CSV table of C-alpha atoms in Angstrom, one decimal:
chain,number,residue,atom,x,y,z
N,1,MET,CA,-52.6,-23.9,-32.4
N,2,SER,CA,-53.3,-27.8,-31.9
N,3,ALA,CA,-53.6,-28.6,-28.0
N,4,GLY,CA,-49.9,-30.4,-28.3
N,5,ASP,CA,-48.8,-26.9,-29.6
N,6,LEU,CA,-50.4,-25.7,-26.3
N,7,ARG,CA,-49.1,-28.2,-23.7
N,8,ARG,CA,-45.0,-27.5,-25.2
N,9,PRO,CA,-43.2,-25.1,-23.3
N,10,VAL,CA,-42.4,-22.2,-24.2
N,11,ASP,CA,-39.0,-21.4,-25.2
N,12,ARG,CA,-37.2,-18.4,-23.6
N,13,GLY,CA,-33.5,-19.1,-25.2
N,14,GLY,CA,-33.9,-16.0,-27.3
N,15,VAL,CA,-34.4,-14.1,-24.6
N,16,ARG,CA,-31.3,-15.5,-22.5
N,17,THR,CA,-29.1,-15.1,-25.9
N,18,ALA,CA,-29.9,-11.8,-26.0
N,19,HIS,CA,-29.5,-10.5,-22.5
N,20,LEU,CA,-26.8,-12.3,-23.4
N,21,ALA,CA,-25.2,-10.2,-26.5
N,22,ARG,CA,-26.0,-7.2,-24.3
N,23,ALA,CA,-23.4,-8.4,-21.3
N,24,ARG,CA,-21.2,-8.5,-23.9
N,25,GLU,CA,-21.4,-4.8,-25.5
N,26,ALA,CA,-21.7,-4.2,-21.8
N,27,ARG,CA,-17.9,-6.1,-20.6
N,28,ALA,CA,-16.9,-4.2,-24.2
N,29,ARG,CA,-17.3,-0.4,-22.3
N,30,ARG,CA,-15.6,-1.6,-19.4
N,31,THR,CA,-12.9,1.0,-17.9
N,32,GLY,CA,-11.0,-1.2,-15.6
N,33,ARG,CA,-12.0,1.7,-12.5
N,34,PRO,CA,-14.2,-0.6,-10.6
N,35,ALA,CA,-16.9,2.2,-10.0
N,36,GLN,CA,-17.4,3.2,-13.5
N,37,ASP,CA,-17.8,-0.1,-14.2
N,38,VAL,CA,-20.3,-1.3,-11.4
N,39,ALA,CA,-22.6,1.7,-13.1
N,40,VAL,CA,-22.1,0.1,-16.3
N,41,PHE,CA,-23.3,-3.0,-15.3
N,42,ALA,CA,-26.5,-1.1,-13.5
N,43,GLY,CA,-27.5,-0.2,-16.6
N,44,LEU,CA,-27.5,-3.3,-18.5
N,45,LEU,CA,-29.7,-5.2,-15.6
N,46,ARG,CA,-31.5,-1.8,-16.0
N,47,ASP,CA,-31.7,-3.1,-19.8
N,48,CYS,CA,-32.6,-6.8,-19.3
N,49,GLY,CA,-35.2,-6.0,-17.3
N,50,ALA,CA,-34.2,-6.0,-14.0
N,51,THR,CA,-35.4,-3.3,-10.8
N,52,VAL,CA,-32.2,-2.0,-9.1
N,53,PRO,CA,-32.4,-0.2,-6.6
N,54,GLY,CA,-31.7,4.2,-6.1
N,55,GLY,CA,-29.0,4.5,-4.6
N,56,ALA,CA,-27.4,1.3,-5.3
N,57,VAL,CA,-24.6,1.8,-7.6
N,58,ALA,CA,-23.5,4.1,-4.4
N,59,ARG,CA,-23.6,1.3,-1.8
N,60,ALA,CA,-22.2,-1.5,-3.9
N,61,VAL,CA,-18.8,0.2,-4.9
N,62,ARG,CA,-18.4,0.8,-1.6
N,63,ALA,CA,-19.4,-2.9,-0.9
N,64,LEU,CA,-16.7,-3.8,-3.0
N,65,GLY,CA,-13.9,-1.9,-0.6
N,66,VAL,CA,-14.3,-3.9,2.5
N,67,VAL,CA,-14.7,-7.4,0.4
N,68,PRO,CA,-11.3,-9.1,-1.2
N,69,LEU,CA,-11.1,-8.5,-4.6
N,70,ASP,CA,-9.4,-11.2,-5.6
N,71,ARG,CA,-11.8,-13.1,-4.5
N,72,ALA,CA,-14.6,-14.2,-7.5
N,73,ALA,CA,-17.7,-15.5,-4.7
N,74,ASP,CA,-16.8,-12.3,-2.3
N,75,VAL,CA,-17.7,-9.9,-5.2
N,76,ARG,CA,-20.3,-11.2,-6.3
N,77,ASP,CA,-22.0,-11.6,-2.9
N,78,ALA,CA,-21.6,-7.8,-2.5
N,79,LEU,CA,-23.3,-7.3,-5.8
N,80,GLY,CA,-26.0,-9.1,-5.8
N,81,CYS,CA,-27.0,-8.0,-2.2
N,82,THR,CA,-26.5,-4.3,-3.7
N,83,LEU,CA,-28.1,-4.5,-7.0
N,84,ALA,CA,-30.4,-7.0,-7.2
N,85,SER,CA,-33.9,-6.8,-4.9
N,86,ASP,CA,-35.8,-9.4,-6.1
N,87,ARG,CA,-36.0,-13.1,-7.7
N,88,PRO,CA,-36.2,-11.8,-11.1
N,89,GLY,CA,-33.4,-8.8,-10.7
N,90,ARG,CA,-31.2,-11.9,-8.9
N,91,ARG,CA,-31.7,-15.0,-12.2
N,92,LEU,CA,-30.8,-12.1,-14.5
N,93,PHE,CA,-27.7,-11.0,-12.0
N,94,ASP,CA,-26.7,-15.2,-12.2
N,95,LEU,CA,-27.1,-14.9,-16.0
N,96,VAL,CA,-24.8,-11.4,-17.3
N,97,PHE,CA,-22.7,-11.5,-14.4
N,98,PRO,CA,-20.3,-14.3,-15.3
N,99,VAL,CA,-20.2,-12.3,-18.8
N,100,PHE,CA,-19.8,-9.3,-18.3
N,101,TRP,CA,-16.6,-10.1,-15.4
N,102,ASN,CA,-14.7,-11.6,-17.3
N,103,ALA,CA,-11.3,-10.8,-18.1
N,104,ALA,CA,-10.8,-12.1,-21.8
N,105,GLU,CA,-10.9,-10.8,-24.7
N,106,VAL,CA,-14.5,-9.0,-26.1
N,107,GLN,CA,-16.1,-11.4,-27.8
N,108,PRO,CA,-17.6,-9.8,-31.6
N,109,PRO,CA,-21.0,-9.2,-32.1
N,110,VAL,CA,-23.0,-12.4,-32.6
N,111,THR,CA,-24.5,-12.9,-36.6
N,112,ALA,CA,-27.6,-14.5,-37.8
N,113,ALA,CA,-24.9,-16.8,-40.1
N,114,ASP,CA,-23.2,-17.6,-36.3
N,115,ALA,CA,-23.7,-20.4,-34.2
N,116,SER,CA,-25.2,-19.3,-30.2
N,117,PRO,CA,-23.0,-20.5,-28.0
N,118,ALA,CA,-25.3,-23.0,-25.9
N,119,PRO,CA,-26.0,-22.1,-22.9
N,120,ALA,CA,-24.4,-24.2,-19.4
N,121,ALA,CA,-26.6,-26.2,-17.0
N,122,ASP,CA,-26.3,-23.2,-14.9
N,123,GLY,CA,-27.9,-20.4,-17.4
N,124,THR,CA,-23.9,-19.3,-18.6
N,125,THR,CA,-22.2,-19.4,-22.0
N,126,ALA,CA,-19.5,-21.6,-22.4
N,127,ASP,CA,-16.9,-18.5,-22.8
N,128,ALA,CA,-18.3,-16.9,-19.3
N,129,SER,CA,-17.5,-20.1,-17.4
N,130,ARG,CA,-13.8,-21.3,-17.9
N,131,ASP,CA,-12.2,-20.4,-14.6
N,132,GLY,CA,-16.1,-21.8,-12.5
N,133,SER,CA,-16.6,-18.2,-11.5
N,134,GLY,CA,-16.8,-16.2,-14.2
N,135,LEU,CA,-14.6,-13.7,-13.1
N,136,ASP,CA,-11.2,-13.6,-13.2
N,137,GLU,CA,-9.6,-12.5,-9.8
N,138,ALA,CA,-7.1,-12.1,-10.1
N,139,ALA,CA,-7.9,-8.8,-13.2
N,140,PRO,CA,-9.4,-6.9,-10.4
N,141,ARG,CA,-6.1,-7.2,-8.5
N,142,ALA,CA,-3.9,-6.2,-11.9
N,143,ARG,CA,-6.8,-3.2,-12.5
N,144,ASP,CA,-5.7,-1.1,-9.7
N,145,ARG,CA,-2.4,-0.7,-9.4
N,146,PRO,CA,-1.0,1.2,-11.5
N,147,THR,CA,2.1,-0.2,-14.2
N,148,PRO,CA,4.8,-2.0,-12.9
N,149,ARG,CA,8.4,0.1,-13.6
N,150,ALA,CA,11.4,-1.3,-13.5
N,151,SER,CA,14.2,1.7,-11.8
N,152,TYR,CA,17.8,2.5,-10.9
N,153,GLY,CA,19.9,2.6,-8.4
N,154,ARG,CA,23.1,3.1,-10.4
N,155,HIS,CA,25.6,2.6,-7.9
N,156,HIS,CA,23.7,0.2,-6.5
N,157,GLY,CA,23.6,-2.2,-9.3
N,158,GLY,CA,21.1,-2.5,-12.1
N,159,PRO,CA,17.1,-2.3,-12.8
N,160,VAL,CA,15.1,-3.9,-9.6
N,161,PRO,CA,11.9,-4.6,-10.7
N,162,VAL,CA,9.6,-3.1,-7.7
N,163,ASP,CA,6.8,-5.6,-9.0
N,164,GLU,CA,8.7,-8.2,-7.1
N,165,ILE,CA,9.4,-7.2,-4.1
N,166,ASP,CA,10.4,-10.5,-2.1
N,167,GLY,CA,8.4,-9.5,1.3
N,168,ARG,CA,10.5,-11.8,3.9
N,169,GLN,CA,13.9,-9.0,2.2
N,170,VAL,CA,12.3,-5.9,3.4
N,171,ASP,CA,11.1,-7.2,6.1
N,172,ALA,CA,15.3,-8.2,7.6
N,173,LEU,CA,16.0,-4.8,5.4
N,174,ALA,CA,13.7,-2.9,8.0
N,175,ARG,CA,14.4,-4.9,11.2
N,176,ARG,CA,17.9,-3.7,10.7
N,177,PHE,CA,17.3,-0.2,10.0
N,178,ALA,CA,15.1,0.1,14.0
N,179,ALA,CA,18.0,-1.1,15.0
N,180,ALA,CA,20.1,1.0,13.7
N,181,LEU,CA,18.9,3.4,14.8
N,182,ALA,CA,17.8,2.8,18.1
N,183,ARG,CA,21.3,3.6,20.2
N,184,ALA,CA,19.5,5.8,22.6
N,185,PRO,CA,20.6,4.0,26.3
N,186,GLY,CA,16.8,2.5,28.2
N,187,ARG,CA,16.3,1.5,31.1
N,188,ARG,CA,16.3,-1.6,31.1
N,189,ARG,CA,20.3,-3.3,30.1
N,190,ARG,CA,22.7,-6.5,29.3
N,191,THR,CA,25.4,-8.7,30.0
N,192,ALA,CA,27.7,-7.0,28.0
N,193,ALA,CA,31.9,-7.6,27.3
N,194,ALA,CA,32.6,-4.2,27.2
N,195,GLY,CA,29.6,-3.2,29.3
N,196,ASP,CA,29.6,0.2,32.2
N,197,LEU,CA,28.9,-1.8,34.6
N,198,VAL,CA,29.7,-5.0,37.1
N,199,ASP,CA,26.1,-7.5,36.7
N,200,LEU,CA,26.3,-8.6,40.2
N,201,ARG,CA,24.0,-11.3,40.1
N,202,SER,CA,24.9,-12.8,37.1
N,203,SER,CA,28.1,-13.2,38.3
N,204,LEU,CA,27.5,-15.1,41.7
N,205,ARG,CA,25.2,-17.0,39.2
N,206,HIS,CA,27.8,-18.2,36.7
N,207,ASN,CA,30.8,-19.0,38.8
N,208,LEU,CA,28.3,-21.1,41.1
N,209,ARG,CA,27.5,-22.5,38.2
N,210,THR,CA,30.2,-23.3,36.7
N,211,GLY,CA,32.6,-23.6,40.1
N,212,ALA,CA,35.3,-22.5,39.1
N,213,GLU,CA,37.9,-20.8,41.4
N,214,LEU,CA,38.8,-17.9,40.4
N,215,LEU,CA,35.0,-15.4,40.2
N,216,VAL,CA,34.2,-13.8,37.4
N,217,LEU,CA,33.3,-10.7,36.8
N,218,LEU,CA,30.4,-10.1,34.1
N,219,ARG,CA,29.2,-6.7,32.6
N,220,SER,CA,25.8,-5.5,31.6
N,221,ALA,CA,25.1,-1.9,29.4
N,222,PRO,CA,21.6,-0.4,28.2
N,223,THR,CA,19.6,-1.8,26.1
N,224,PRO,CA,19.4,0.6,23.7
N,225,ARG,CA,15.6,1.2,23.2
N,226,ARG,CA,13.5,0.8,19.5
N,227,ALA,CA,13.7,3.6,17.8
N,228,ARG,CA,10.5,6.0,17.5
N,229,LEU,CA,10.0,7.0,14.0
N,230,VAL,CA,7.8,8.8,11.8
N,231,VAL,CA,7.1,7.7,7.9
N,232,LEU,CA,5.6,9.9,5.4
N,233,CYS,CA,5.2,8.5,1.5
N,234,ASP,CA,4.8,10.3,-1.5
N,235,VAL,CA,2.2,8.7,-3.1
N,236,SER,CA,1.5,10.2,-5.8
N,237,SER,CA,2.1,9.8,-10.2
N,238,SER,CA,5.6,10.9,-10.5
N,239,MET,CA,6.7,8.3,-7.7
N,240,ALA,CA,4.3,5.6,-9.3
N,241,HIS,CA,7.2,2.9,-10.2
N,242,VAL,CA,8.7,2.6,-6.1
N,243,THR,CA,5.2,2.6,-4.6
N,244,PRO,CA,4.8,-0.5,-4.1
N,245,LEU,CA,8.4,-0.5,-2.4
N,246,PHE,CA,7.8,2.3,0.0
N,247,LEU,CA,4.8,0.7,1.1
N,248,THR,CA,6.5,-2.3,1.5
N,249,PHE,CA,9.4,-0.4,3.5
N,250,ALA,CA,6.5,1.7,5.5
N,251,HIS,CA,3.9,-1.8,6.8
N,252,ALA,CA,7.4,-3.9,7.5
N,253,LEU,CA,8.4,-0.5,9.9
N,254,ALA,CA,5.4,-0.4,11.9
N,255,ARG,CA,6.1,-3.9,12.8
N,256,HIS,CA,9.8,-3.5,13.8
N,257,ALA,CA,9.9,0.3,15.1
N,258,LYS,CA,8.3,2.2,17.8
N,259,VAL,CA,7.0,4.1,14.9
N,260,VAL,CA,4.4,7.3,16.3
N,261,GLU,CA,2.5,7.3,13.5
N,262,ILE,CA,2.7,7.0,9.3
N,263,GLY,CA,1.4,9.3,6.4
N,264,VAL,CA,0.5,8.7,2.5
N,265,PHE,CA,-0.1,11.6,1.4
N,266,ASN,CA,-0.1,13.0,-2.6
N,267,VAL,CA,-2.6,16.2,-2.8
N,268,GLU,CA,-4.4,15.5,0.3
N,269,LEU,CA,-2.5,13.1,3.8
N,270,THR,CA,-3.9,10.1,4.7
N,271,LEU,CA,-2.7,8.2,8.3
N,272,VAL,CA,-2.4,4.5,8.1
N,273,GLY,CA,0.3,3.8,11.2
N,274,ASP,CA,-3.2,2.2,13.2
N,275,VAL,CA,-4.1,0.2,9.9
N,276,PHE,CA,-0.7,-0.7,9.2
N,277,ARG,CA,0.3,-2.2,12.0
N,278,GLY,CA,-2.8,-4.4,12.7
N,279,LEU,CA,-3.6,-5.6,8.7
N,280,PRO,CA,-1.2,-7.9,7.4
N,281,ARG,CA,0.8,-6.1,4.0
N,282,SER,CA,-2.2,-7.3,1.6
N,283,ALA,CA,-4.5,-6.5,3.5
N,284,ALA,CA,-3.8,-2.8,4.6
N,285,LEU,CA,-2.4,-2.3,0.8
N,286,ARG,CA,-5.8,-3.5,-0.4
N,287,TRP,CA,-7.1,-1.0,2.5
N,288,LEU,CA,-5.5,2.0,1.2
N,289,ARG,CA,-6.1,1.4,-2.8
N,290,ALA,CA,-10.0,1.2,-1.7
N,291,GLN,CA,-9.9,4.7,-0.1
N,292,ASP,CA,-10.6,7.8,-2.9
N,293,SER,CA,-8.0,9.3,-4.1
N,294,ALA,CA,-5.3,7.5,-1.7
N,295,LEU,CA,-3.1,6.7,-4.5
N,296,ALA,CA,-1.9,8.4,-7.4
N,297,GLY,CA,-2.7,12.2,-8.3
N,298,GLY,CA,0.0,15.9,-8.1
N,299,THR,CA,1.4,16.4,-4.9
N,300,ARG,CA,1.2,19.2,-2.2
N,301,ILE,CA,3.9,17.8,-0.1
N,302,GLY,CA,3.6,21.4,2.2
N,303,HIS,CA,-0.2,21.8,2.7
N,304,CYS,CA,0.3,17.7,3.3
N,305,LEU,CA,3.4,18.3,6.3
N,306,ARG,CA,1.1,20.7,7.6
N,307,ARG,CA,-2.0,18.2,8.2
N,308,PHE,CA,1.0,15.4,9.4
N,309,LEU,CA,2.6,17.3,12.4
N,310,ASP,CA,-1.4,19.2,13.4
N,311,ALA,CA,-2.2,15.3,14.1
N,312,VAL,CA,1.5,14.1,15.7
N,313,GLU,CA,3.6,17.1,17.4
N,314,PRO,CA,2.2,16.4,20.4
N,315,ARG,CA,3.5,13.2,19.8
N,316,LEU,CA,7.0,14.1,19.4
N,317,THR,CA,10.1,13.9,21.5
N,318,ARG,CA,13.6,14.5,20.6
N,319,ASP,CA,14.1,10.8,20.2
N,320,THR,CA,12.6,10.5,17.6
N,321,VAL,CA,13.6,10.8,13.2
N,322,ALA,CA,11.6,11.1,11.0
N,323,LEU,CA,11.9,9.4,7.4
N,324,VAL,CA,10.5,11.1,4.3
N,325,LEU,CA,10.2,8.9,0.6
N,326,SER,CA,9.8,11.6,-2.1
N,327,ASP,CA,11.0,12.7,-4.7
N,328,GLY,CA,10.6,16.2,-3.5
N,329,TRP,CA,7.7,17.0,-6.8
N,330,ASP,CA,5.9,19.8,-5.3
N,331,VAL,CA,2.8,22.4,-6.5
N,332,ASP,CA,2.6,24.0,-3.1
N,333,GLU,CA,3.9,27.4,-2.5
N,334,PRO,CA,8.7,26.6,-1.7
N,335,GLU,CA,7.6,29.5,1.3
N,336,LEU,CA,5.1,26.3,2.9
N,337,LEU,CA,7.1,23.5,2.7
N,338,VAL,CA,10.4,25.8,4.6
N,339,ALA,CA,8.0,26.8,7.1
N,340,GLN,CA,6.6,23.1,7.9
N,341,MET,CA,10.2,21.5,7.3
N,342,ARG,CA,11.1,23.9,10.2
N,343,ARG,CA,8.7,23.0,12.2
N,344,LEU,CA,9.1,19.3,11.4
N,345,ARG,CA,13.0,19.7,12.2
N,346,ARG,CA,12.1,21.3,16.0
N,347,ALA,CA,10.7,18.8,16.4
N,348,VAL,CA,13.2,15.1,16.0
N,349,SER,CA,16.2,14.2,15.7
N,350,ARG,CA,16.7,14.0,12.8
N,351,VAL,CA,15.2,14.1,9.3
N,352,VAL,CA,15.8,11.9,6.8
N,353,TRP,CA,15.1,11.7,3.0
N,354,CYS,CA,14.9,9.1,0.5
N,355,ASP,CA,14.6,9.8,-2.7
N,356,PRO,CA,14.8,7.1,-5.6
N,357,HIS,CA,16.7,10.0,-7.9
N,358,ALA,CA,19.7,10.5,-6.1
N,359,ALA,CA,21.6,7.8,-6.5
N,360,ALA,CA,21.7,9.0,-10.1
N,361,THR,CA,26.0,10.2,-10.8
N,362,GLY,CA,25.8,13.9,-10.9
N,363,TYR,CA,22.4,14.7,-9.4
N,364,ALA,CA,21.1,17.6,-8.7
N,365,PRO,CA,17.5,18.7,-7.0
N,366,GLU,CA,15.9,21.0,-9.9
N,367,VAL,CA,12.4,20.4,-8.6
N,368,ARG,CA,11.7,23.1,-6.2
N,369,GLY,CA,10.2,22.3,-3.5
N,370,LEU,CA,12.8,19.6,-3.2
N,371,ARG,CA,15.9,22.5,-3.8
N,372,ALA,CA,13.4,24.6,-0.5
N,373,ALA,CA,13.9,21.6,1.5
N,374,LEU,CA,16.9,19.8,0.8
N,375,PRO,CA,18.9,22.4,3.8
N,376,LEU,CA,16.8,21.2,6.6
N,377,VAL,CA,17.5,17.8,5.7
N,378,ASP,CA,20.1,15.7,7.6
N,379,ASP,CA,20.9,12.6,5.4
N,380,HIS,CA,19.8,12.5,1.7
N,381,LEU,CA,19.7,9.5,0.4
N,382,ASP,CA,18.7,6.8,-2.6
N,383,LEU,CA,15.4,4.9,-2.1
N,384,SER,CA,15.6,3.1,-6.2
N,385,GLY,CA,15.1,-1.0,-5.2
N,386,PRO,CA,16.2,-3.1,-2.4
N,387,PRO,CA,19.5,-2.8,-3.0
N,388,ALA,CA,19.4,0.9,-2.2
N,389,LEU,CA,16.9,0.4,0.9
N,390,ARG,CA,20.6,-2.3,1.9
N,391,ALA,CA,22.9,0.4,1.7
N,392,LEU,CA,21.1,3.3,3.6
N,393,ILE,CA,20.7,1.7,6.1
N,394,ASP,CA,24.9,0.0,5.7
N,395,HIS,CA,25.0,4.7,6.0
N,396,LEU,CA,22.9,4.5,9.2
N,397,GLU,CA,24.9,1.8,11.2
N,398,ARG,CA,27.7,3.6,10.3
N,399,THR,CA,27.0,7.0,11.4
N,400,PRO,CA,24.1,6.6,14.5
N,401,THR,CA,23.9,10.7,15.0
N,402,PRO,CA,23.7,13.4,12.5
N,403,ARG,CA,25.8,15.8,12.3
N,404,ARG,CA,23.1,18.6,12.0
N,405,ILE,CA,23.7,21.9,10.1
N,406,PRO,CA,21.6,25.0,12.0
N,407,ALA,CA,19.1,25.5,9.8
């Protein structure tokens, strides 16, 4: 070896190419589930020689639950802080992160005849840095939600793609829904053309302002109280095609009605009233997706209704309306559901059950859970899309008080 060879820097391009090849192979093993993908990524870092601390995968999954998955920089920082323990590990992390989390199709393995992709200035390959960050910002959000399907309300038009929900439209419908249920007179009064009392103060002010020779007597009526509402939303697998609509509607109700509590359930119950009241819709749904087993799975309506009533029954009054959003598919025994529906019926003034299949011509419930619950329901209505939601509100405006049949 000559003196010139000793002064020449060591070429580490082969090591970098090998790391990038491992990253592409690991990318082919991604499943679309954040927890499993983080475990695969941690294994990739170990294969490249990085030191990944014990328990780092669990900490990384928890970190992803509190950062917005549609922001690549936040995801990168959350994983880097939990999986990289030293500077060499961080350099390896920065090298393979854009390749592994890139949403592009996996490239075929590089052979000897193929030219290796030239590394960019920051150490990443050209195909890994096409979007500037190496991470497709829309990919995590698209993987986390189920594939949307069109729902049908046969009495109210054709298919409605529920993934294209107009939040402002649902918000306006929720305001109408709350107003339709606000029938009980409150303490405050307002001027009304057909009020039950004469409003002396408003009448005096009006006549002094106009100076008319004939006195005009204005009348007042009680202002309706805001509706008290409890909402139970089924987010199981059988409801996946209407879950976005149901959650959007429940979140809008938390703004416009006096919501006592909101619960989402499948095999277990999650109370989300405080979250839906305090966060914007996108942040609230992102928080819900981060909960373990919060979406999809089977359905245990009776079990979840019992847990819901244990939590909220002391706060229920006789002017509370219960809104149940479910298709009634239940794996529990029907006796449990009947007992809890009786308990709910005694505690509230009205039970409204919204079913995405109720609009079908000649529809008759076949699932035993819904057949057991229907005798204890005041209104069984369709909610398969925004047109059906509008028809539901029209029904409530026409029938402000239910014709309750003794159970």
